[in-house]
Coordinates of C-alpha atoms and ligand atoms in Angstrom, one line a residue:
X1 CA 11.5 -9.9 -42.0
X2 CA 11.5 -13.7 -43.3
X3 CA 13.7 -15.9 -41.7
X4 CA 16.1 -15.9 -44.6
X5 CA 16.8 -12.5 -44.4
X6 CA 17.3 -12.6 -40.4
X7 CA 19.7 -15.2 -40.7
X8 CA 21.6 -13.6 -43.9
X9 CA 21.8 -10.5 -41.3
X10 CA 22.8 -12.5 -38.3
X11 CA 25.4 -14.1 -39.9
X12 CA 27.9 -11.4 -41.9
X13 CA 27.0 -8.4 -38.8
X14 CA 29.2 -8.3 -36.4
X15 CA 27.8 -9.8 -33.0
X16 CA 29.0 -6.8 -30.9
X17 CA 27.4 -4.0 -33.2
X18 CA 24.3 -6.6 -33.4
X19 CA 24.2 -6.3 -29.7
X20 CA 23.9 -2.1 -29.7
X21 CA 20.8 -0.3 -29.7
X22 CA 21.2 2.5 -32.0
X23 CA 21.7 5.8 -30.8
X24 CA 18.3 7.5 -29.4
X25 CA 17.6 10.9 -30.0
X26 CA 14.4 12.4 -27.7
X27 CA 11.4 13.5 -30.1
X28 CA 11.7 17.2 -29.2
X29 CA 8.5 18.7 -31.3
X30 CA 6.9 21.2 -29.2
X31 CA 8.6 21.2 -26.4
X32 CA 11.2 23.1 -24.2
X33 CA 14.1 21.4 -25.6
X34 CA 17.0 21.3 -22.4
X35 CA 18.3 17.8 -22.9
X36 CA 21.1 18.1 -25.7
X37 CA 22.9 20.8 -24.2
X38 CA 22.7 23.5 -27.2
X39 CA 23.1 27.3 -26.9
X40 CA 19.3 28.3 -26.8
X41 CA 20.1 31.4 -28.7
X42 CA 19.9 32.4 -32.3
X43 CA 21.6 35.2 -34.7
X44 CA 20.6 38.6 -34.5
X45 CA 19.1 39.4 -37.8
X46 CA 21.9 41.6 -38.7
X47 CA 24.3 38.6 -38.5
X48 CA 21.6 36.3 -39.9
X49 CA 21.1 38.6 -43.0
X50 CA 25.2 38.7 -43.6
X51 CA 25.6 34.8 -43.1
X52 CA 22.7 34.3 -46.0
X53 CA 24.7 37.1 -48.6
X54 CA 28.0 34.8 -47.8
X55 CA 25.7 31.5 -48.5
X56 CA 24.3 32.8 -51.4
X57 CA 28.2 33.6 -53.5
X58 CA 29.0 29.9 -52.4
X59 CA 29.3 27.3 -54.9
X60 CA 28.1 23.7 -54.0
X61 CA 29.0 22.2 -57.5
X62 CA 32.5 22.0 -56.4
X63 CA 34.8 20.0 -53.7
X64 CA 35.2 21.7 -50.5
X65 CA 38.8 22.9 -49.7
X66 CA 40.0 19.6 -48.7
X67 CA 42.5 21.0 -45.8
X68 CA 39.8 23.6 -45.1
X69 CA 42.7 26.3 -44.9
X70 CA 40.7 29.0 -44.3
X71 CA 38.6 27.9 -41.3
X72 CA 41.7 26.0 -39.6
X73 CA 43.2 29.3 -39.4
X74 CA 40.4 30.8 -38.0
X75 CA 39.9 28.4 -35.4
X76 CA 43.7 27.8 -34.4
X77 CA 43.6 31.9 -33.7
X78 CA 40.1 31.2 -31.7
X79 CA 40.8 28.0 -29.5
X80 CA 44.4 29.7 -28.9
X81 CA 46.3 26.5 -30.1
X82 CA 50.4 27.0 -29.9
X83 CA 52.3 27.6 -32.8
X84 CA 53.9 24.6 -34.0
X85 CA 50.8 22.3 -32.7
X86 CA 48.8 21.4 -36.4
X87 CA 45.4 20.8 -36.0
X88 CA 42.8 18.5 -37.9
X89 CA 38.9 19.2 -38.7
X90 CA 36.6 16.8 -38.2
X91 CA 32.5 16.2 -38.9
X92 CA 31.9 16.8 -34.9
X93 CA 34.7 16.0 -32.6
X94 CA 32.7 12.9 -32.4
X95 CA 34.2 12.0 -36.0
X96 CA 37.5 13.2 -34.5
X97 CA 36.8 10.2 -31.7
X98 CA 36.6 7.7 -34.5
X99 CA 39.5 8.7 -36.3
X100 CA 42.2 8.6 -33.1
X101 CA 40.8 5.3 -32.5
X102 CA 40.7 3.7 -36.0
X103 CA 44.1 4.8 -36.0
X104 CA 45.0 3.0 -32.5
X105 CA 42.6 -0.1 -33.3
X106 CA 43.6 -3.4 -32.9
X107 CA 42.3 -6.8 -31.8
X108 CA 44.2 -6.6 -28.3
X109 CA 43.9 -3.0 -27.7
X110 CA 41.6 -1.0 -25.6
X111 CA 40.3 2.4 -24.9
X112 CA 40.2 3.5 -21.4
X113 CA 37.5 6.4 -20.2
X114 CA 36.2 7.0 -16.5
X115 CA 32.6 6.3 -15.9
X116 CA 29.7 7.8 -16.4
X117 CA 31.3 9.7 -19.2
X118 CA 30.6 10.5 -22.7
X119 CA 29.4 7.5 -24.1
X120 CA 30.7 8.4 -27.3
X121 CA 34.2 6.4 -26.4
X122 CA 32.5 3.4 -25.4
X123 CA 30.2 3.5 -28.9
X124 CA 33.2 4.0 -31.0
X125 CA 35.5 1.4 -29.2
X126 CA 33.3 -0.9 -30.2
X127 CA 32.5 0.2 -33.8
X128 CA 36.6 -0.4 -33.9
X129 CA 36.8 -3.4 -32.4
X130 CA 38.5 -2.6 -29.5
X131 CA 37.9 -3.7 -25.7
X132 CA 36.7 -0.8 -23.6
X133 CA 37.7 -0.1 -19.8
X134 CA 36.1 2.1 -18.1
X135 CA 36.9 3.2 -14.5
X136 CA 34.4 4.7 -12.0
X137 CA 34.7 8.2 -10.7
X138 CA 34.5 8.5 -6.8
X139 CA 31.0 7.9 -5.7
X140 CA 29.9 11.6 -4.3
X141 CA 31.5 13.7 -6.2
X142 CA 32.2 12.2 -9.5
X143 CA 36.4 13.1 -8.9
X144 CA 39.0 11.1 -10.8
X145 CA 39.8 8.3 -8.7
X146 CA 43.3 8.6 -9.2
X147 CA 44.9 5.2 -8.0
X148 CA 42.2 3.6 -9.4
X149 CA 42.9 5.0 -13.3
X150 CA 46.6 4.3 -12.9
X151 CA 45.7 0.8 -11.4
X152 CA 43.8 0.3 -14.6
X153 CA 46.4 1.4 -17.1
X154 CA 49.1 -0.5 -16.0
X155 CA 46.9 -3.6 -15.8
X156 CA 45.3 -3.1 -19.7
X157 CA 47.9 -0.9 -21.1
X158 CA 45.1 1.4 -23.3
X159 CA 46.4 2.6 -26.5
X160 CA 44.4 5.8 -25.5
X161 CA 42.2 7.3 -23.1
X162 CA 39.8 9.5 -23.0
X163 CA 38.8 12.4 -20.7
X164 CA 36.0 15.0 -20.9
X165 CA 37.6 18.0 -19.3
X166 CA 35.0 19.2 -18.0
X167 CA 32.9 15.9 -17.8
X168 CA 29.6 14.8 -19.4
X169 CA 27.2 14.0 -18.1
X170 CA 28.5 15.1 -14.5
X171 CA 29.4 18.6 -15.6
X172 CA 32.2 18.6 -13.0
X173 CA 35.9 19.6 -13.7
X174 CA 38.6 17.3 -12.9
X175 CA 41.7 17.8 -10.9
X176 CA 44.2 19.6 -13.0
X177 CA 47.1 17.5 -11.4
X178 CA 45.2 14.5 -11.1
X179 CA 44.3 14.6 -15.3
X180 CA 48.5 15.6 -15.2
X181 CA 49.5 12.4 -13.2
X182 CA 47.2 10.1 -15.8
X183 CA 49.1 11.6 -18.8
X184 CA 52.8 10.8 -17.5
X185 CA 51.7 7.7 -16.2
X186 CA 49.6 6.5 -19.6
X187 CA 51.6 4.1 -21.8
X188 CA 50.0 5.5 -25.0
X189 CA 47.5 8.8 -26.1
X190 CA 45.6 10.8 -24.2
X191 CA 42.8 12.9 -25.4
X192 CA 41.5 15.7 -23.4
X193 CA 37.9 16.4 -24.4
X194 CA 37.3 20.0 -24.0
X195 CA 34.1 20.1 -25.8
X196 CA 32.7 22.3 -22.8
X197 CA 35.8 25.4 -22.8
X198 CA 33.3 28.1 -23.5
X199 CA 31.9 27.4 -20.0
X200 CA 35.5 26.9 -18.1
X201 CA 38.2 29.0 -17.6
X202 CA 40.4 25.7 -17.4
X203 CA 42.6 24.2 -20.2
X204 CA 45.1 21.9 -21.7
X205 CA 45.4 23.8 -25.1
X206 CA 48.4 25.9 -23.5
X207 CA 49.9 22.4 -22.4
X208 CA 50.0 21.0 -25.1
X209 CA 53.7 21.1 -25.7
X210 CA 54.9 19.6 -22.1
X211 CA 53.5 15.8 -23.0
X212 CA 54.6 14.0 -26.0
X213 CA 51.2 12.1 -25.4
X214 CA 48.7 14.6 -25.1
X215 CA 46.4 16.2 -27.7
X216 CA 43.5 18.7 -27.1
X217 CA 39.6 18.5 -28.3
X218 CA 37.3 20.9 -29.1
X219 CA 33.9 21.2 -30.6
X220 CA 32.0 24.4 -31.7
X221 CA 28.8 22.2 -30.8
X222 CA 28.3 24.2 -27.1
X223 CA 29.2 27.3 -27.9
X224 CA 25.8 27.7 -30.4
X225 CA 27.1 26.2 -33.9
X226 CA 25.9 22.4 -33.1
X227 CA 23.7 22.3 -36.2
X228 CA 27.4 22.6 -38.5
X229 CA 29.4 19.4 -37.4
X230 CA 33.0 20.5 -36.6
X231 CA 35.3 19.5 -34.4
X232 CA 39.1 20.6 -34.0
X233 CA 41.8 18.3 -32.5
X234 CA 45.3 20.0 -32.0
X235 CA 48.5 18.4 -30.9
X236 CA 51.9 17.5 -32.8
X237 CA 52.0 16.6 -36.4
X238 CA 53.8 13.3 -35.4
X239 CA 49.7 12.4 -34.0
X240 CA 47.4 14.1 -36.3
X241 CA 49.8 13.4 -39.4
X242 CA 48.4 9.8 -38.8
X243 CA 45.0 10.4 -38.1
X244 CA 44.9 12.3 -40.9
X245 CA 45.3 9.0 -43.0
X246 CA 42.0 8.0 -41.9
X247 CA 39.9 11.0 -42.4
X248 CA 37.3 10.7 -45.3
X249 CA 38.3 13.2 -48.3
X250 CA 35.9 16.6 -48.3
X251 CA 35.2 15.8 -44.6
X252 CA 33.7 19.1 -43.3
X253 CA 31.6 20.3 -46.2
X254 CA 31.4 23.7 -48.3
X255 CA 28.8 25.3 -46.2
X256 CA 30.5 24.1 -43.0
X257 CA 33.7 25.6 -44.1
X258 CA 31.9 28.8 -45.2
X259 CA 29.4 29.2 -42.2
X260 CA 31.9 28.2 -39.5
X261 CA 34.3 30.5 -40.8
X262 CA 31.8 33.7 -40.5
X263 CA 30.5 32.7 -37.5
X264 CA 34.0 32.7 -36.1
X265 CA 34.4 36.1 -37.3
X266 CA 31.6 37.1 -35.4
X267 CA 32.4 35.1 -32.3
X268 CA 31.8 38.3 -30.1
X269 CA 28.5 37.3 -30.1
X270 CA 29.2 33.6 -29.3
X271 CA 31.2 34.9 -26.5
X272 CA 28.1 37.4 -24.8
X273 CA 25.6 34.4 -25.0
X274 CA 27.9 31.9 -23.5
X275 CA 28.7 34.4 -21.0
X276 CA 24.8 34.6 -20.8
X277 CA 24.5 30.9 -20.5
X278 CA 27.4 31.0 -17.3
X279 CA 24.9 33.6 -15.4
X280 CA 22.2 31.5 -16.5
X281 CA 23.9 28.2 -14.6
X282 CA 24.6 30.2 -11.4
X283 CA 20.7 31.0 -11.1
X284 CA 19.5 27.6 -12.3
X285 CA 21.2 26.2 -10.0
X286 CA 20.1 28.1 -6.9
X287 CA 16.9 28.2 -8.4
X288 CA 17.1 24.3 -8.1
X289 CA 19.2 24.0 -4.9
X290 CA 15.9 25.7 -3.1
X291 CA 13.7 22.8 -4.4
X292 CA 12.6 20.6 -1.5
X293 CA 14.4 17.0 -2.1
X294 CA 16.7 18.0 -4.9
X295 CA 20.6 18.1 -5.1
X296 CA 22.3 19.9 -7.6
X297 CA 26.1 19.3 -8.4
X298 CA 28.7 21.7 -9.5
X299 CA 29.1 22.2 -12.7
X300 CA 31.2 24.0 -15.3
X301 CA 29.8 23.2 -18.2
X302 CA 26.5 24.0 -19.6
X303 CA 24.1 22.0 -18.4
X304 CA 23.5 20.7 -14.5
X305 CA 23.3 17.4 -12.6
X306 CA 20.9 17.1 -10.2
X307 CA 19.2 14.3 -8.2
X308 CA 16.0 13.8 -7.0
X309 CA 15.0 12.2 -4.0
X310 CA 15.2 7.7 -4.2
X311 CA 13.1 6.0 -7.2
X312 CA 11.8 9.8 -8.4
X313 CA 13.7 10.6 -11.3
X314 CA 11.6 9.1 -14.1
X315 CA 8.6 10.1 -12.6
X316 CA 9.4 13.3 -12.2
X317 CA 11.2 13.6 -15.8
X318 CA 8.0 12.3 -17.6
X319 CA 6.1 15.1 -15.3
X320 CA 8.4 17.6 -17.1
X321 CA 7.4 16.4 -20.3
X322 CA 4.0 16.8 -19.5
X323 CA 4.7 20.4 -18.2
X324 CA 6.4 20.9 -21.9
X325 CA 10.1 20.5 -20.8
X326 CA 12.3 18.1 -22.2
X327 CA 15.5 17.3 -20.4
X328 CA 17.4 13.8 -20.1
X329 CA 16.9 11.4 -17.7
X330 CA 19.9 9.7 -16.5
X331 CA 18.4 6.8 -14.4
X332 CA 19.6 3.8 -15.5
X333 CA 22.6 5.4 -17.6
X334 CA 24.8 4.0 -14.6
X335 CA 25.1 2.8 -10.9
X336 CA 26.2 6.4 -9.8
X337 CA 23.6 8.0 -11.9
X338 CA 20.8 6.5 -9.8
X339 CA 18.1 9.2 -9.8
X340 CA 19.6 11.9 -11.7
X341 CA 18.5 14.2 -14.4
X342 CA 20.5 16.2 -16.9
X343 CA 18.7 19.9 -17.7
X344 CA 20.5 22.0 -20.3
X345 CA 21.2 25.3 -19.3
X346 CA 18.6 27.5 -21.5
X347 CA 17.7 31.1 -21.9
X348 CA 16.3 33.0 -18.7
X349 CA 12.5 32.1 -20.2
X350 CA 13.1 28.6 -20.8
X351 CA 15.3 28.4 -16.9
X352 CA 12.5 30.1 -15.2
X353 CA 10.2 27.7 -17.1
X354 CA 12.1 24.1 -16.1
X355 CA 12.2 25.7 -12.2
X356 CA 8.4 26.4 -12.9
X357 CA 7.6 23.0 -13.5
X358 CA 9.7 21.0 -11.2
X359 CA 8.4 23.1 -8.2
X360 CA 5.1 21.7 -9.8
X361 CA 6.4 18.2 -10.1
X362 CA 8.9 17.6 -7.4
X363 CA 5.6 19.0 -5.1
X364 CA 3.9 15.9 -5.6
X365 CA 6.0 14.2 -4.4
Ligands
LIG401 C1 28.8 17.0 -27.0 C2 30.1 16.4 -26.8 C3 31.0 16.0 -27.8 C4 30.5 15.9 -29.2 O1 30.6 17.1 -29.9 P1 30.3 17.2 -31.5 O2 31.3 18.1 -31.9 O3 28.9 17.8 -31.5 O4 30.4 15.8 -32.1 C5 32.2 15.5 -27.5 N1 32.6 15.3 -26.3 C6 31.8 15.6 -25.2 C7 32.3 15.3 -23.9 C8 30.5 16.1 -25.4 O5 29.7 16.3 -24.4

């Protein structure tokens, strides 16, 4: 790059987004891929062959529906949101994340999130400009620390905050009245992240009514459909009315809308692997509970926490790799994350293969 160039660049970018690195996605080729926490199954080919027929009568020379009617209908009967809540599509929730805060943005304004959380919030604040706060969870067992998060909000007043309900990357579930106690208290929006429900059996989408302040996040992402983009947000028209506004025309494309919609129809067969996937995280987790030196925390989502014993982790995830196993290493990712690794519940094969290799691993040592 000549220095013109460099300097052109340096001057009209903003400093903060100059200062990111962008975000890293693992090369995956050829391995056991347990570090993006995806459903490891695929279609059965009856399904598979139906999907293609539908693909095959849609038109891409036109505009998708720009409501996407259909499909919001599908999925307000399928994440159970109450009548008289509206709900808005996005390209991912993640686009969802950028929309509420676009809409909240402003140059004394911040988001609020616990940490380590879904680093998604952070990212975004600071696409928008917006200060970032984020609050640790109690060391041991990654809780909300209540007094802490309502210490926080009065001091910085957040336009919104965020929680993953259950969390990422800790997997646990926080305290239903704790998560209550943060909405009444919060001066502006909350967001309850549910992008892990197929997993839980807890929920705010039945509460949405009882906060003026609340509204309710999903994701078809974990439940098998990552590879489509879309995210739902419900909660009063008053909210998503607004956010609306700032959501790009023909957001969640024509084969989206089409292939969402059928999988939907079909969500039976979501329902039996995720249910696969919950059996699968019980015996994972014992599985890795009987490793000498390793810790696993509870988790309701689909993917565990574990930690290794002091200064390990990376040694041990890059002996994974080498075993053919790719999960993520969060070492580094933050001060309570010190030695930790992130495996992906996958399908009995690919379980029995991680435990495989991290008995070889973890033996040396
Ligand atoms: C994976 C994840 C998302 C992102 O979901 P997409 O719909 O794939 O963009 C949102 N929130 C949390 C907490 C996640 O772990």
């Amino acid at each position: 790059m000549s220095d013109a160039l460099e300097s052109l660049v340096a001057h009209w970018v903003r400093p903060e987004i100059r200062a990111l690195n962008a975000y890293h996605v693992q090369p995956a080729a050829g391995l056991i891929k347990l570090d993006a926490m995806e459903n490891p199954y695929t279609w059965p080919d009856e399904l598979r062959d139906a999907w293609v027929e539908l693909l095959r009568d849609t038109d891409v020379n036109r505009y998708p529906d720009p409501s996407a009617g259909a499909l919001s209908a599908r999925l307000r009967e399928t994440m159970g949101v109450p009548a008289g809540m509206r709900v808005l599509l996005g390209n991912g929730s993640d686009e969802l994340i950028q929309m509420i805060t676009m809409s909240l943005a402003g140059p004394s304004r911040c988001v609020l999130s616990v940490d380590p959380g879904f680093v998604m919030y952070h990212l975004i604040a600071t696409f928008c400009g917006m200060r970032y706060v984020g609050v640790p969870l109690s060391a041991g067992d990654f809780g909300l620390d209540l007094p802490a998060v309502l210490q926080a909000m009065a001091e910085h007043q957040p336009a919104v905050v965020f929680l993953a309900y259950p969390n990422n990357p800790t997997g646990n579930l926080f305290d239903e009245q704790a998560v209550v106690d943060i909405i009444r208290a919060a001066p502006g929006l909350v967001v309850v992240d549910e992008a892990y429900a197929p997993f839980t059996d807890a929920s705010f989408m039945p509460r949405l009514g009882e906060f003026d302040n609340l509204v309710v996040m999903r994701t078809v992402s974990k439940m098998g459909l990552a590879g489509l983009r879309l995210g739902l947000l419900a909660g009063s028209a008053a909210w998503l009315d607004e956010f609306d506004k700032v959501r790009l025309p023909y957001n969640i494309n024509v084969l989206t809308q089409a292939s969402a919609d059928f999988a939907l129809r079909h969500k039976a067969v979501f329902d039996a692997q995720t249910m696969r996937i919950r059996s699968e995280r019980t015996r994972l987790a014992q599985g890795l509970a009987r490793l000498e030196g390793v810790a696993v925390y509870p988790s309701q989502a689909n993917f565990l926490l574990l930690r290794t014993p002091p200064g390990r982790a990376t040694a041990w995830f890059q002996g994974l790799r080498e075993h053919g196993v790719l999960i993520k290493n969060l070492h580094g990712a933050h001060p309570l994350l010190d030695d930790c690794l992130r495996p992906t519940v996958g399908s009995a094969t690919e379980n029995d293969a991680l435990l495989a290799a991290l008995a070889a691993v973890s033996s040396l040592g």
